[in-house]
Short mmCIF file of C-alpha atoms in Angstrom, two decimals:
data_model
loop_
_atom_site.label_atom_id
_atom_site.label_comp_id
_atom_site.label_asym_id
_atom_site.label_seq_id
_atom_site.Cartn_x
_atom_site.Cartn_y
_atom_site.Cartn_z
CA UNK P 704 0.00 0.00 0.00
CA UNK P 705 1.33 3.42 -0.90
CA UNK P 706 1.85 5.84 1.98
CA UNK P 707 -0.84 8.36 2.83
CA UNK P 708 0.10 11.99 2.23
CA UNK P 709 -0.11 14.62 4.97
CA UNK P 710 -0.34 18.38 4.28
CA UNK P 711 -0.31 21.06 6.95
CA UNK P 712 -1.60 24.60 7.40
CA UNK P 713 0.87 27.48 7.38
CA UNK P 714 4.54 27.96 6.67
CA UNK P 715 7.42 25.66 7.48
CA UNK P 716 8.68 26.03 11.01
CA UNK P 717 5.31 26.69 12.64
CA UNK P 718 3.89 24.58 15.47
CA UNK P 719 1.42 23.11 12.97
CA UNK P 720 4.40 21.89 10.93
CA UNK P 721 5.80 20.31 14.10
CA UNK P 722 2.44 18.65 14.83
CA UNK P 723 2.33 17.23 11.28
CA UNK P 724 5.87 15.87 11.70
CA UNK P 725 4.88 14.24 14.99
CA UNK P 726 1.81 12.68 13.36
CA UNK P 727 3.97 11.23 10.57
CA UNK P 728 6.56 9.92 13.02
CA UNK P 729 3.89 8.07 14.97
CA UNK P 730 2.37 6.44 11.88
CA UNK P 731 4.77 4.61 9.58
CA UNK P 732 2.70 4.73 6.38
CA UNK P 733 2.43 8.52 6.44
CA UNK P 734 4.58 11.05 4.63
CA UNK P 735 4.60 14.83 4.75
CA UNK P 736 3.95 16.44 1.38
CA UNK P 737 4.93 19.89 0.21
CA UNK P 738 1.34 21.09 -0.03
CA UNK P 739 1.13 23.43 2.88
CA UNK P 740 -1.67 25.98 2.54
CA UNK P 741 -1.97 29.52 3.83
CA UNK P 742 -5.67 29.64 4.74
CA UNK P 743 -7.26 26.99 6.94
CA UNK P 744 -10.30 27.09 4.66
CA UNK P 745 -8.12 25.73 1.82
CA UNK P 746 -7.79 22.30 3.47
CA UNK P 747 -11.03 21.32 1.75
CA UNK P 748 -9.56 22.11 -1.69
CA UNK P 749 -6.25 20.31 -1.00
CA UNK P 750 -8.20 17.13 -0.16
CA UNK P 751 -10.71 17.58 -2.99
CA UNK P 752 -7.93 17.88 -5.55
CA UNK P 753 -6.30 14.79 -4.06
CA UNK P 754 -3.07 16.62 -3.27
CA UNK P 755 -3.07 15.02 0.18
CA UNK P 756 -5.03 12.43 2.15
CA UNK P 757 -4.91 14.31 5.46
CA UNK P 758 -4.56 17.93 6.50
CA UNK P 759 -3.25 19.09 9.88
CA UNK P 760 -4.82 22.27 11.26
CA UNK P 761 -4.64 23.96 14.71
CA UNK P 762 -7.80 23.50 16.83
CA UNK P 763 -7.28 25.12 20.22
CA UNK P 764 -4.54 26.61 22.37
CA UNK P 765 -4.71 26.10 26.12
CA UNK P 766 -4.58 29.84 26.77
CA UNK P 767 -5.46 31.39 23.40
CA UNK P 768 -8.60 29.33 22.92
CA UNK P 769 -10.37 27.94 19.88
CA UNK P 770 -9.10 28.48 16.36
CA UNK P 771 -12.30 29.78 14.79
CA UNK P 772 -11.25 29.14 11.20
CA UNK P 773 -10.86 25.42 11.90
CA UNK P 774 -14.36 25.09 13.29
CA UNK P 775 -15.71 27.12 10.37
CA UNK P 776 -13.90 24.70 8.04
CA UNK P 777 -15.85 21.84 9.63
CA UNK P 778 -19.14 23.74 9.35
CA UNK P 779 -18.64 24.53 5.69
CA UNK P 780 -17.43 21.16 4.41
CA UNK P 781 -17.86 17.41 4.57
CA UNK P 782 -14.45 16.99 6.20
CA UNK P 783 -14.18 14.82 9.27
CA UNK P 784 -11.84 15.06 12.23
CA UNK P 785 -9.88 11.80 12.28
CA UNK P 786 -7.22 12.42 14.87
CA UNK P 787 -6.04 14.86 17.49
CA UNK P 788 -2.41 15.81 18.14
CA UNK P 789 -1.39 17.57 21.35
CA UNK P 790 1.83 19.54 21.36
CA UNK P 791 3.51 21.48 24.16
CA UNK P 792 4.19 25.04 22.99
CA UNK P 793 7.78 25.96 23.80
CA UNK P 794 8.89 29.37 22.60
CA UNK P 795 12.48 30.34 21.82
CA UNK P 796 14.24 33.58 20.98
CA UNK P 797 15.86 33.35 17.54
CA UNK P 798 18.11 35.74 15.63
CA UNK P 799 21.00 36.13 13.21
CA UNK P 800 22.74 37.75 16.21
CA UNK P 801 24.27 35.44 18.78
CA UNK P 802 24.10 37.71 21.84
CA UNK P 803 20.88 38.87 23.49
CA UNK P 804 22.51 42.26 24.12
CA UNK P 805 22.39 42.96 20.38
CA UNK P 806 18.60 42.53 20.06
CA UNK P 807 16.73 45.73 19.22
CA UNK P 808 13.43 44.39 17.84
CA UNK P 809 11.33 41.22 18.13
CA UNK P 810 8.94 40.10 15.38
CA UNK P 811 6.33 37.48 16.32
CA UNK P 812 2.65 36.60 16.31
CA UNK P 813 0.81 38.68 18.96
CA UNK P 814 -0.14 35.50 20.86
CA UNK P 815 3.52 34.46 21.08
CA UNK P 816 4.57 37.94 22.21
CA UNK P 817 1.87 37.75 24.89
CA UNK P 818 3.08 34.32 26.04
CA UNK P 819 6.60 35.67 26.57
CA UNK P 820 5.72 39.08 28.02
CA UNK P 821 7.49 38.61 31.38
CA UNK P 822 10.64 37.31 29.69
CA UNK P 823 10.65 40.23 27.24
CA UNK P 824 10.05 42.82 29.96
CA UNK P 825 12.86 41.40 32.09
CA UNK P 826 15.43 40.71 29.38
CA UNK P 827 14.61 43.06 26.51
CA UNK P 828 12.88 46.03 28.14
CA UNK P 829 13.96 48.40 25.34
CA UNK P 830 13.37 46.16 22.35
CA UNK P 831 10.60 47.11 19.95
CA UNK P 832 7.92 44.38 19.85
CA UNK P 833 6.33 44.08 16.43
CA UNK P 834 3.30 41.97 15.49
CA UNK P 835 3.81 39.52 12.63
CA UNK P 836 1.01 37.57 11.00
CA UNK P 837 2.74 34.32 12.04
CA UNK P 838 5.95 33.33 13.81
CA UNK P 839 7.27 32.02 10.51
CA UNK P 840 6.78 35.48 8.95
CA UNK P 841 8.50 36.96 12.02
CA UNK P 842 11.45 34.57 11.59
CA UNK P 843 11.71 35.43 7.90
CA UNK P 844 11.81 39.16 8.71
CA UNK P 845 14.41 38.61 11.46
CA UNK P 846 16.57 36.60 9.04
CA UNK P 847 16.32 39.23 6.30
CA UNK P 848 16.72 42.39 8.39
CA UNK P 849 19.53 41.14 10.64
CA UNK P 850 20.77 44.26 12.49
CA UNK P 851 19.42 43.27 15.91
CA UNK P 852 16.14 41.75 14.73
CA UNK P 853 14.87 38.65 16.55
CA UNK P 854 11.90 36.31 16.27
CA UNK P 855 9.99 34.02 18.65
CA UNK P 856 8.87 30.49 17.90
CA UNK P 857 9.61 26.79 17.70
CA UNK P 858 13.23 25.63 17.52
CA UNK P 859 12.57 24.25 14.05
CA UNK P 860 12.45 27.87 12.79
CA UNK P 861 16.18 28.12 13.43
CA UNK P 862 16.76 25.41 10.79
CA UNK P 863 14.26 26.77 8.30
CA UNK P 864 15.54 30.38 8.44
CA UNK P 865 19.12 29.73 9.57
CA UNK P 866 18.79 31.60 12.86
CA UNK P 867 20.64 31.18 16.16
CA UNK P 868 18.71 30.04 19.22
CA UNK P 869 19.59 32.83 21.66
CA UNK P 870 17.37 31.69 24.54
CA UNK P 871 15.37 28.47 24.91
CA UNK P 872 12.02 28.03 26.59
CA UNK P 873 11.10 31.68 27.11
CA UNK P 874 7.35 31.23 27.75
CA UNK P 875 6.22 32.85 30.97
CA UNK P 876 4.23 29.82 32.02
CA UNK P 877 5.02 26.23 31.23
CA UNK P 878 2.26 23.80 30.34
CA UNK P 879 0.99 25.78 27.37
CA UNK P 880 -0.32 23.28 24.86
CA UNK P 881 -2.02 23.37 21.46
CA UNK P 882 -4.18 20.65 20.06
CA UNK P 883 -4.36 20.07 16.33
CA UNK P 884 -6.91 18.19 14.25
CA UNK P 885 -6.10 15.81 11.44
CA UNK P 886 -8.94 16.18 8.93
CA UNK P 887 -9.77 14.03 5.94
CA UNK P 888 -12.55 13.12 3.54
CA UNK P 889 -13.53 9.74 4.99
CA UNK P 890 -14.40 9.18 8.59
CA UNK P 891 -12.63 6.33 10.26
CA UNK P 892 -14.72 3.25 10.89
CA UNK P 893 -13.63 2.67 14.45
CA UNK P 894 -15.20 4.29 17.48
CA UNK P 895 -12.80 6.76 19.12
CA UNK P 896 -12.56 8.34 22.55
CA UNK P 897 -13.66 11.85 21.62
CA UNK P 898 -16.42 13.12 19.35
CA UNK P 899 -17.27 16.49 17.86
CA UNK P 900 -20.71 17.58 16.69
CA UNK P 901 -21.95 20.81 15.15
CA UNK P 902 -25.59 21.81 15.41
CA UNK P 903 -27.98 24.72 15.05
CA UNK P 904 -31.10 25.29 17.14
CA UNK P 905 -34.14 27.49 16.93
CA UNK P 906 -33.60 30.82 18.65
CA UNK P 907 -35.72 30.49 21.76
CA UNK P 908 -35.06 30.35 25.49
CA UNK P 909 -34.32 26.79 26.58
CA UNK P 910 -33.32 25.33 23.21
CA UNK P 911 -29.72 24.66 24.26
CA UNK P 912 -30.89 23.49 27.66
CA UNK P 913 -32.84 20.69 26.00
CA UNK P 914 -29.70 19.48 24.23
CA UNK P 915 -27.65 19.54 27.41
CA UNK P 916 -30.43 17.66 29.14
CA UNK P 917 -29.89 14.81 26.68
CA UNK P 918 -26.14 14.75 27.38
CA UNK P 919 -26.98 14.77 31.08
CA UNK P 920 -29.50 11.93 30.79
CA UNK P 921 -26.80 9.78 29.19
CA UNK P 922 -24.23 10.89 31.79
CA UNK P 923 -22.04 12.09 28.94
CA UNK P 924 -19.13 14.46 29.65
CA UNK P 925 -18.90 17.50 27.36
CA UNK P 926 -15.33 18.75 27.08
CA UNK P 927 -15.95 21.91 25.08
CA UNK P 928 -18.88 24.04 23.93
CA UNK P 929 -18.91 27.19 21.82
CA UNK P 930 -21.49 29.17 19.94
CA UNK P 931 -20.35 30.24 16.48
CA UNK P 932 -21.83 32.61 13.92
CA UNK P 933 -23.90 30.39 11.66
CA UNK P 934 -22.96 32.12 8.37
CA UNK P 935 -26.49 31.29 7.18
CA UNK P 936 -29.19 33.75 8.06
CA UNK P 937 -32.03 31.45 8.97
CA UNK P 938 -30.00 29.57 11.60
CA UNK P 939 -29.99 31.62 14.69
CA UNK P 940 -27.34 29.70 16.60
CA UNK P 941 -24.63 27.26 15.71
CA UNK P 942 -22.91 25.26 18.42
CA UNK P 943 -19.76 23.19 18.45
CA UNK P 944 -19.64 20.54 21.17
CA UNK P 945 -16.86 18.07 21.92
CA UNK P 946 -17.58 15.21 24.28
CA UNK P 947 -16.22 11.90 25.56
CA UNK P 948 -17.78 9.25 23.32
CA UNK P 949 -19.91 6.81 25.35
CA UNK P 950 -18.20 3.43 25.59
CA UNK P 951 -21.48 1.71 24.66
CA UNK P 952 -21.66 2.59 20.96
CA UNK P 953 -25.38 1.79 20.67
CA UNK P 954 -26.15 4.12 23.54
CA UNK P 955 -23.89 6.73 21.97
CA UNK P 956 -25.80 6.53 18.72
CA UNK P 957 -29.21 6.77 20.36
CA UNK P 958 -28.02 9.85 22.30
CA UNK P 959 -26.91 11.44 19.02
CA UNK P 960 -30.23 10.53 17.38
CA UNK P 961 -32.12 12.29 20.17
CA UNK P 962 -29.93 15.36 19.74
CA UNK P 963 -30.27 15.39 15.96
CA UNK P 964 -34.07 15.32 16.30
CA UNK P 965 -33.99 18.65 18.13
CA UNK P 966 -31.69 20.44 15.68
CA UNK P 967 -32.39 22.49 12.57
CA UNK P 968 -28.86 21.60 11.42
CA UNK P 969 -26.75 18.68 12.66
CA UNK P 970 -23.36 17.35 11.61
CA UNK P 971 -21.30 14.71 13.37
CA UNK P 972 -17.90 16.09 12.39
CA UNK P 973 -15.73 13.24 13.52
CA UNK P 974 -14.23 11.04 16.18
CA UNK P 975 -10.64 11.10 17.31
CA UNK V 1242 -18.72 68.36 34.57
CA UNK V 1243 -15.64 67.68 32.50
CA UNK V 1244 -16.09 65.35 29.55
CA UNK V 1245 -15.30 61.66 29.97
CA UNK V 1246 -12.31 60.42 27.99
CA UNK V 1247 -12.58 57.50 25.56
CA UNK V 1248 -9.57 55.44 24.43
CA UNK V 1249 -9.69 52.67 21.83
CA UNK V 1250 -7.77 49.52 20.96
CA UNK V 1251 -5.57 49.48 17.89
CA UNK V 1252 -4.32 51.99 15.37
CA UNK V 1253 -6.15 54.93 13.86
CA UNK V 1254 -8.36 53.98 10.95
CA UNK V 1255 -9.48 50.60 12.28
CA UNK V 1256 -13.10 49.63 12.79
CA UNK V 1257 -12.54 49.96 16.55
CA UNK V 1258 -11.55 53.59 15.98
CA UNK V 1259 -14.78 54.05 14.01
CA UNK V 1260 -16.79 52.45 16.84
CA UNK V 1261 -15.17 54.79 19.37
CA UNK V 1262 -16.02 57.78 17.17
CA UNK V 1263 -19.62 56.60 16.92
CA UNK V 1264 -19.82 56.18 20.70
CA UNK V 1265 -18.52 59.75 21.21
CA UNK V 1266 -20.92 61.18 18.63
CA UNK V 1267 -23.87 59.61 20.40
CA UNK V 1268 -22.88 60.92 23.84
CA UNK V 1269 -22.17 64.63 24.07
CA UNK V 1270 -19.97 64.62 27.17
CA UNK V 1271 -17.47 62.16 25.64
CA UNK V 1272 -14.24 62.92 23.89
CA UNK V 1273 -11.78 60.65 22.14
CA UNK V 1274 -8.28 60.77 23.63
CA UNK V 1275 -5.01 59.90 21.99
CA UNK V 1276 -4.39 56.91 24.22
CA UNK V 1277 -4.97 54.07 21.83
CA UNK V 1278 -3.30 50.81 22.89
CA UNK V 1279 -1.90 47.97 20.87
CA UNK V 1280 -2.85 44.99 23.07
CA UNK V 1281 -6.43 44.52 24.28
CA UNK V 1282 -5.01 43.42 27.64
CA UNK V 1283 -3.62 46.97 28.10
CA UNK V 1284 -7.11 48.47 28.54
CA UNK V 1285 -6.85 47.65 32.24
CA UNK V 1286 -3.66 49.70 32.59
CA UNK V 1287 -5.01 52.68 30.61
CA UNK V 1288 -7.97 52.88 33.01
CA UNK V 1289 -5.86 52.19 36.11
CA UNK V 1290 -3.49 55.01 35.26
CA UNK V 1291 -6.49 57.28 34.68
CA UNK V 1292 -5.50 57.99 31.09
CA UNK V 1293 -9.09 57.41 30.02
CA UNK V 1294 -12.50 56.74 31.59
CA UNK V 1295 -13.64 54.23 28.97
CA UNK V 1296 -11.93 51.88 26.54
CA UNK V 1297 -13.49 50.57 23.35
CA UNK V 1298 -12.52 47.00 22.37
CA UNK V 1299 -13.89 44.61 19.73
CA UNK V 1300 -16.07 41.79 21.13
CA UNK V 1301 -17.42 39.69 18.28
CA UNK V 1302 -17.70 39.69 14.51
CA UNK V 1303 -20.81 38.21 12.94
CA UNK V 1304 -18.75 35.79 10.84
CA UNK V 1305 -15.33 35.79 12.53
CA UNK V 1306 -16.72 35.11 15.99
CA UNK V 1307 -15.61 36.09 19.47
CA UNK V 1308 -12.52 38.19 20.10
CA UNK V 1309 -10.83 35.98 22.68
CA UNK V 1310 -8.52 38.67 24.06
CA UNK V 1311 -11.50 40.80 25.06
CA UNK V 1312 -13.12 38.02 27.05
CA UNK V 1313 -9.76 37.23 28.65
CA UNK V 1314 -9.49 40.92 29.59
CA UNK V 1315 -12.78 40.60 31.48
CA UNK V 1316 -11.65 37.40 33.19
CA UNK V 1317 -8.38 38.89 34.36
CA UNK V 1318 -9.58 42.26 35.63
CA UNK V 1319 -12.27 44.11 37.54
CA UNK V 1320 -13.40 45.91 34.39
CA UNK V 1321 -17.09 46.03 33.55
CA UNK V 1322 -18.84 46.13 30.22
CA UNK V 1323 -20.85 49.35 30.20
CA UNK V 1324 -22.04 49.61 26.65
CA UNK V 1325 -22.19 47.80 23.34
CA UNK V 1326 -21.63 49.39 19.93
CA UNK V 1327 -22.68 47.59 16.75
CA UNK V 1328 -21.02 48.58 13.51
CA UNK V 1329 -21.59 47.31 9.98
CA UNK V 1330 -18.26 46.20 8.51
CA UNK V 1331 -17.86 47.71 5.04
CA UNK V 1332 -14.57 46.99 3.32
CA UNK V 1333 -12.97 49.17 0.67
CA UNK V 1334 -9.97 48.81 -1.64
CA UNK V 1335 -7.43 51.56 -0.93
CA UNK V 1336 -4.19 52.51 -2.66
CA UNK V 1337 -1.84 55.30 -3.70
CA UNK V 1338 -2.75 54.17 -7.24
CA UNK V 1339 -6.01 55.42 -8.65
CA UNK V 1340 -6.75 52.61 -11.11
CA UNK V 1341 -7.55 49.03 -10.12
CA UNK V 1342 -5.56 47.85 -13.17
CA UNK V 1343 -2.35 49.01 -11.46
CA UNK V 1344 -2.81 46.86 -8.34
CA UNK V 1345 -0.23 44.06 -7.94
CA UNK V 1346 -0.48 43.27 -4.23
CA UNK V 1347 -3.05 43.60 -1.44
CA UNK V 1348 -2.04 43.89 2.24
CA UNK V 1349 -4.78 43.25 4.82
CA UNK V 1350 -5.75 41.31 7.91
CA UNK V 1351 -6.51 37.66 6.97
CA UNK V 1352 -10.13 38.07 8.10
CA UNK V 1353 -10.59 41.05 5.77
CA UNK V 1354 -8.97 39.19 2.87
CA UNK V 1355 -11.35 36.31 3.56
CA UNK V 1356 -14.38 38.63 3.61
CA UNK V 1357 -13.46 39.95 0.14
CA UNK V 1358 -12.33 36.71 -1.47
CA UNK V 1359 -14.91 36.67 -4.29
CA UNK V 1360 -14.21 40.31 -5.14
CA UNK V 1361 -10.46 39.69 -5.19
CA UNK V 1362 -10.77 36.53 -7.30
CA UNK V 1363 -12.98 38.33 -9.83
CA UNK V 1364 -11.19 41.67 -10.00
CA UNK V 1365 -7.59 41.00 -8.97
CA UNK V 1366 -6.97 37.34 -9.87
CA UNK V 1367 -3.22 37.92 -10.27
CA UNK V 1368 -2.59 40.18 -7.29
CA UNK V 1369 -0.50 38.82 -4.45
CA UNK V 1370 -2.55 38.68 -1.24
CA UNK V 1371 -0.40 39.30 1.83
CA UNK V 1372 -1.48 38.95 5.48
CA UNK V 1373 -0.98 42.00 7.67
CA UNK V 1374 -1.40 41.99 11.44
CA UNK V 1375 -4.16 44.62 11.07
CA UNK V 1376 -5.78 46.57 8.25
CA UNK V 1377 -4.09 49.72 9.57
CA UNK V 1378 -0.69 48.02 9.19
CA UNK V 1379 -1.75 46.94 5.69
CA UNK V 1380 -2.72 50.53 4.82
CA UNK V 1381 0.59 51.83 6.15
CA UNK V 1382 2.52 49.35 4.00
CA UNK V 1383 0.40 50.19 0.93
CA UNK V 1384 1.06 53.91 1.50
CA UNK V 1385 4.81 53.40 1.92
CA UNK V 1386 5.44 50.87 -0.86
CA UNK V 1387 3.25 52.50 -3.52
CA UNK V 1388 4.14 50.66 -6.76
CA UNK V 1389 0.83 48.82 -7.11
CA UNK V 1390 0.30 48.04 -3.43
CA UNK V 1391 -3.26 48.20 -2.07
CA UNK V 1392 -4.94 47.72 1.30
CA UNK V 1393 -8.42 46.73 2.48
CA UNK V 1394 -10.37 48.39 5.25
CA UNK V 1395 -12.63 51.17 6.47
CA UNK V 1396 -12.89 54.37 4.43
CA UNK V 1397 -11.36 56.29 7.31
CA UNK V 1398 -8.02 54.63 6.46
CA UNK V 1399 -7.92 56.71 3.27
CA UNK V 1400 -7.74 59.88 5.41
CA UNK V 1401 -5.26 58.49 7.93
CA UNK V 1402 -2.81 57.16 5.32
CA UNK V 1403 -3.69 59.44 2.40
CA UNK V 1404 -4.87 56.65 0.10
CA UNK V 1405 -7.37 56.67 -2.75
CA UNK V 1406 -10.57 54.69 -2.42
CA UNK V 1407 -10.39 52.55 -5.56
CA UNK V 1408 -13.51 50.46 -4.91
CA UNK V 1409 -16.16 50.85 -2.22
CA UNK V 1410 -18.04 48.13 -0.42
CA UNK V 1411 -16.06 45.10 -1.64
CA UNK V 1412 -17.24 42.57 0.98
CA UNK V 1413 -18.62 39.42 -0.59
CA UNK V 1414 -21.66 39.39 1.68
CA UNK V 1415 -23.41 42.40 3.10
CA UNK V 1416 -24.69 42.37 6.66
CA UNK V 1417 -21.33 41.67 8.27
CA UNK V 1418 -21.31 43.38 11.62
CA UNK V 1419 -18.94 43.69 14.57
CA UNK V 1420 -20.00 44.47 18.08
CA UNK V 1421 -17.67 46.35 20.40
CA UNK V 1422 -17.68 46.70 24.18
CA UNK V 1423 -17.14 49.89 26.09
CA UNK V 1424 -15.35 48.88 29.29
CA UNK V 1425 -14.70 50.93 32.41
CA UNK V 1426 -13.85 50.67 36.09
CA UNK V 1427 -17.28 51.38 37.56
CA UNK V 1428 -20.39 49.51 36.59
CA UNK V 1429 -23.34 51.62 35.68
CA UNK V 1430 -26.13 51.74 38.25
CA UNK V 1431 -29.00 51.25 35.87
CA UNK V 1432 -30.29 47.89 34.74
CA UNK V 1433 -29.57 47.33 31.05
CA UNK V 1434 -30.98 45.05 28.40
CA UNK V 1435 -28.06 42.63 28.12
CA UNK V 1436 -25.84 41.03 30.76
CA UNK V 1437 -22.58 39.14 30.65
CA UNK V 1438 -21.36 36.71 33.29
CA UNK V 1439 -18.18 34.64 33.55
CA UNK V 1440 -18.09 31.50 35.62
CA UNK V 1441 -16.13 28.33 36.27
CA UNK V 1442 -17.60 24.96 37.22
CA UNK V 1443 -16.29 21.73 38.58
CA UNK V 1444 -15.25 19.35 35.82
CA UNK V 1445 -17.98 16.73 35.92
CA UNK V 1446 -20.73 15.59 33.57
CA UNK V 1447 -23.84 17.72 34.05
CA UNK V 1448 -22.25 20.75 35.70
CA UNK V 1449 -23.09 23.09 32.83
CA UNK V 1450 -26.50 21.48 32.46
CA UNK V 1451 -27.39 22.58 36.00
CA UNK V 1452 -26.57 26.20 35.14
CA UNK V 1453 -28.63 26.11 31.97
CA UNK V 1454 -31.47 24.59 33.96
CA UNK V 1455 -31.52 27.74 36.09
CA UNK V 1456 -31.67 29.97 33.01
CA UNK V 1457 -34.45 27.75 31.72
CA UNK V 1458 -36.42 27.87 34.98
CA UNK V 1459 -36.40 31.66 34.77
CA UNK V 1460 -37.28 31.57 31.06
CA UNK V 1461 -34.15 33.60 30.39
CA UNK V 1462 -32.77 33.84 26.84
CA UNK V 1463 -29.03 33.21 26.51
CA UNK V 1464 -27.59 35.00 23.47
CA UNK V 1465 -24.07 33.61 23.55
CA UNK V 1466 -22.12 30.89 25.34
CA UNK V 1467 -18.46 29.95 25.06
CA UNK V 1468 -16.02 27.89 27.02
CA UNK V 1469 -12.63 29.55 27.48
CA UNK V 1470 -9.33 28.29 28.85
CA UNK V 1471 -9.38 29.24 32.51
CA UNK V 1472 -5.70 30.31 32.72
CA UNK V 1473 -5.77 28.96 36.28
CA UNK V 1474 -5.05 25.31 36.70
CA UNK V 1475 -7.57 24.34 39.36
CA UNK V 1476 -10.52 25.66 37.37
CA UNK V 1477 -11.40 23.09 34.84
CA UNK V 1478 -13.82 25.14 32.77
CA UNK V 1479 -14.52 28.79 32.35
CA UNK V 1480 -17.69 29.92 30.59
CA UNK V 1481 -18.77 33.25 29.18
CA UNK V 1482 -22.53 33.68 28.87
CA UNK V 1483 -24.44 36.66 27.56
CA UNK V 1484 -28.18 36.83 28.13
CA UNK V 1485 -31.19 39.14 27.96
CA UNK V 1486 -31.51 40.65 31.42
CA UNK V 1487 -34.86 39.75 33.02
CA UNK V 1488 -37.12 42.79 33.15
CA UNK V 1489 -37.95 42.03 36.79
CA UNK V 1490 -34.66 43.03 38.42
CA UNK V 1491 -35.39 41.14 41.66
CA UNK V 1492 -36.01 37.97 39.71
CA UNK V 1493 -32.83 38.63 37.69
CA UNK V 1494 -30.80 38.93 40.87
CA UNK V 1495 -32.21 35.77 42.42
CA UNK V 1496 -31.43 33.88 39.18
CA UNK V 1497 -27.85 35.14 39.35
CA UNK V 1498 -27.60 34.18 43.02
CA UNK V 1499 -28.68 30.62 42.20
CA UNK V 1500 -26.06 30.48 39.45
CA UNK V 1501 -23.30 31.91 41.63
CA UNK V 1502 -24.01 29.25 44.27
CA UNK V 1503 -23.11 26.52 41.79
CA UNK V 1504 -19.86 28.08 40.57
CA UNK V 1505 -16.27 27.79 41.78
CA UNK V 1506 -15.66 31.20 40.18
CA UNK V 1507 -18.31 33.79 39.31
CA UNK V 1508 -18.07 37.33 37.95
CA UNK V 1509 -20.92 39.48 36.70
CA UNK V 1510 -18.91 41.39 34.11
CA UNK V 1511 -21.43 44.03 33.21
CA UNK V 1512 -24.69 45.16 31.70
CA UNK V 1513 -25.07 47.04 28.48
#
């Protein structure tokens, strides 16, 4: 059997790239392909055009929260979540310079700058902090500008952009983690530990309560709930719920049937 | 009485700037001050240092969803939401060039690029689309680079960066709207139409259900619910709920008391 091809969102050297590498390392018949895409919404097209079998996209950061574009991707397509990858987020200070005393400016994604605020205040109080649209863009700018420019991000950026690692592990708090989804066209046959459903309800008091009542009746543990703009006028609400799949698969299915019956839109978007 | 001072998040020419202007126009004793801030989390400091009486921050876009940093600001501070401003989001193509045929590149926030994708595909199929950390940054780059560079954003950007408006109203779908919060140190005394509460629950099946049961018992309409990373380890969940305040204020308070009793963390973050 030929290996399955894995594409990932964003530029080389991002945490999503790292997550895709980890996914490939854990599964021998997988190979990373050079079909990275710059909008999460493009995953659908990559898979449709058969340029990859799986796409890796960020789903949620433990402090930054949900990645809205990923949930919108699931709403707007037939893609299924097939796997989840959890990655510790460890930030590093990277530059063409080799001494922290030379750093005059730091280019990074606002979320990364925020995660390293205490470090930056203590060690680079006079450096200019400049938002970049991604850490990979920040690393590219730091590599091109030289002259005291630094970036923040995964160690792998130092290989991709030929930068020195000036300081390792500069996050203010340890334990920061991002989870990524592996999405694909076909749902896996097996029953997995976690499930994700998307649904829309009529806009009236108590509509969501009735759904949660069903979860409660089945003693099912929800792990995440969010309301999202529906993008379609006649749906008033759209919810994304992740929950621990019930070990009894028949029971699980009858719970989902009860939920579906109460929804104006319902989509079981995968198990992982 | 001296006028109250209003600061806003982000650079001049953003939609938040527009929202702040609208807020000042609607309230005669308000004046915009030149204390705009580049991280939403800094609103707390601006108010603490008495550099402004109110700060305007984005809360939610009708397609892009919640602005996580704003809800995290409410979690991490004593700030209260005092008002809500709703603004239609109308995008325009801006450039030093005056003819759309001259445009080779477009710099804008990824969300703005996404909102104008059909327009860009139809009218600028060969232009390079480049992410900027905000539309104001995109406009600044377009103004500096000239040579076929364009930006996307509010009309006000054409004044701030001396750009021509090449095409008006280029969003693919009309009706896109962003709501903004006005936050301040003191909550207003009067009872307002909408309320926002933040709370954390024990991590067990049914915990959220019990809260929604209370809303349901009082026939109270929730307008938004999200789970957010708690940023504190021993809270397992943190929820943000917005709801229509009950017209009977005694009833409203007893509903909130019942909810608070079930929470490990509870914060009524304002009425608006």
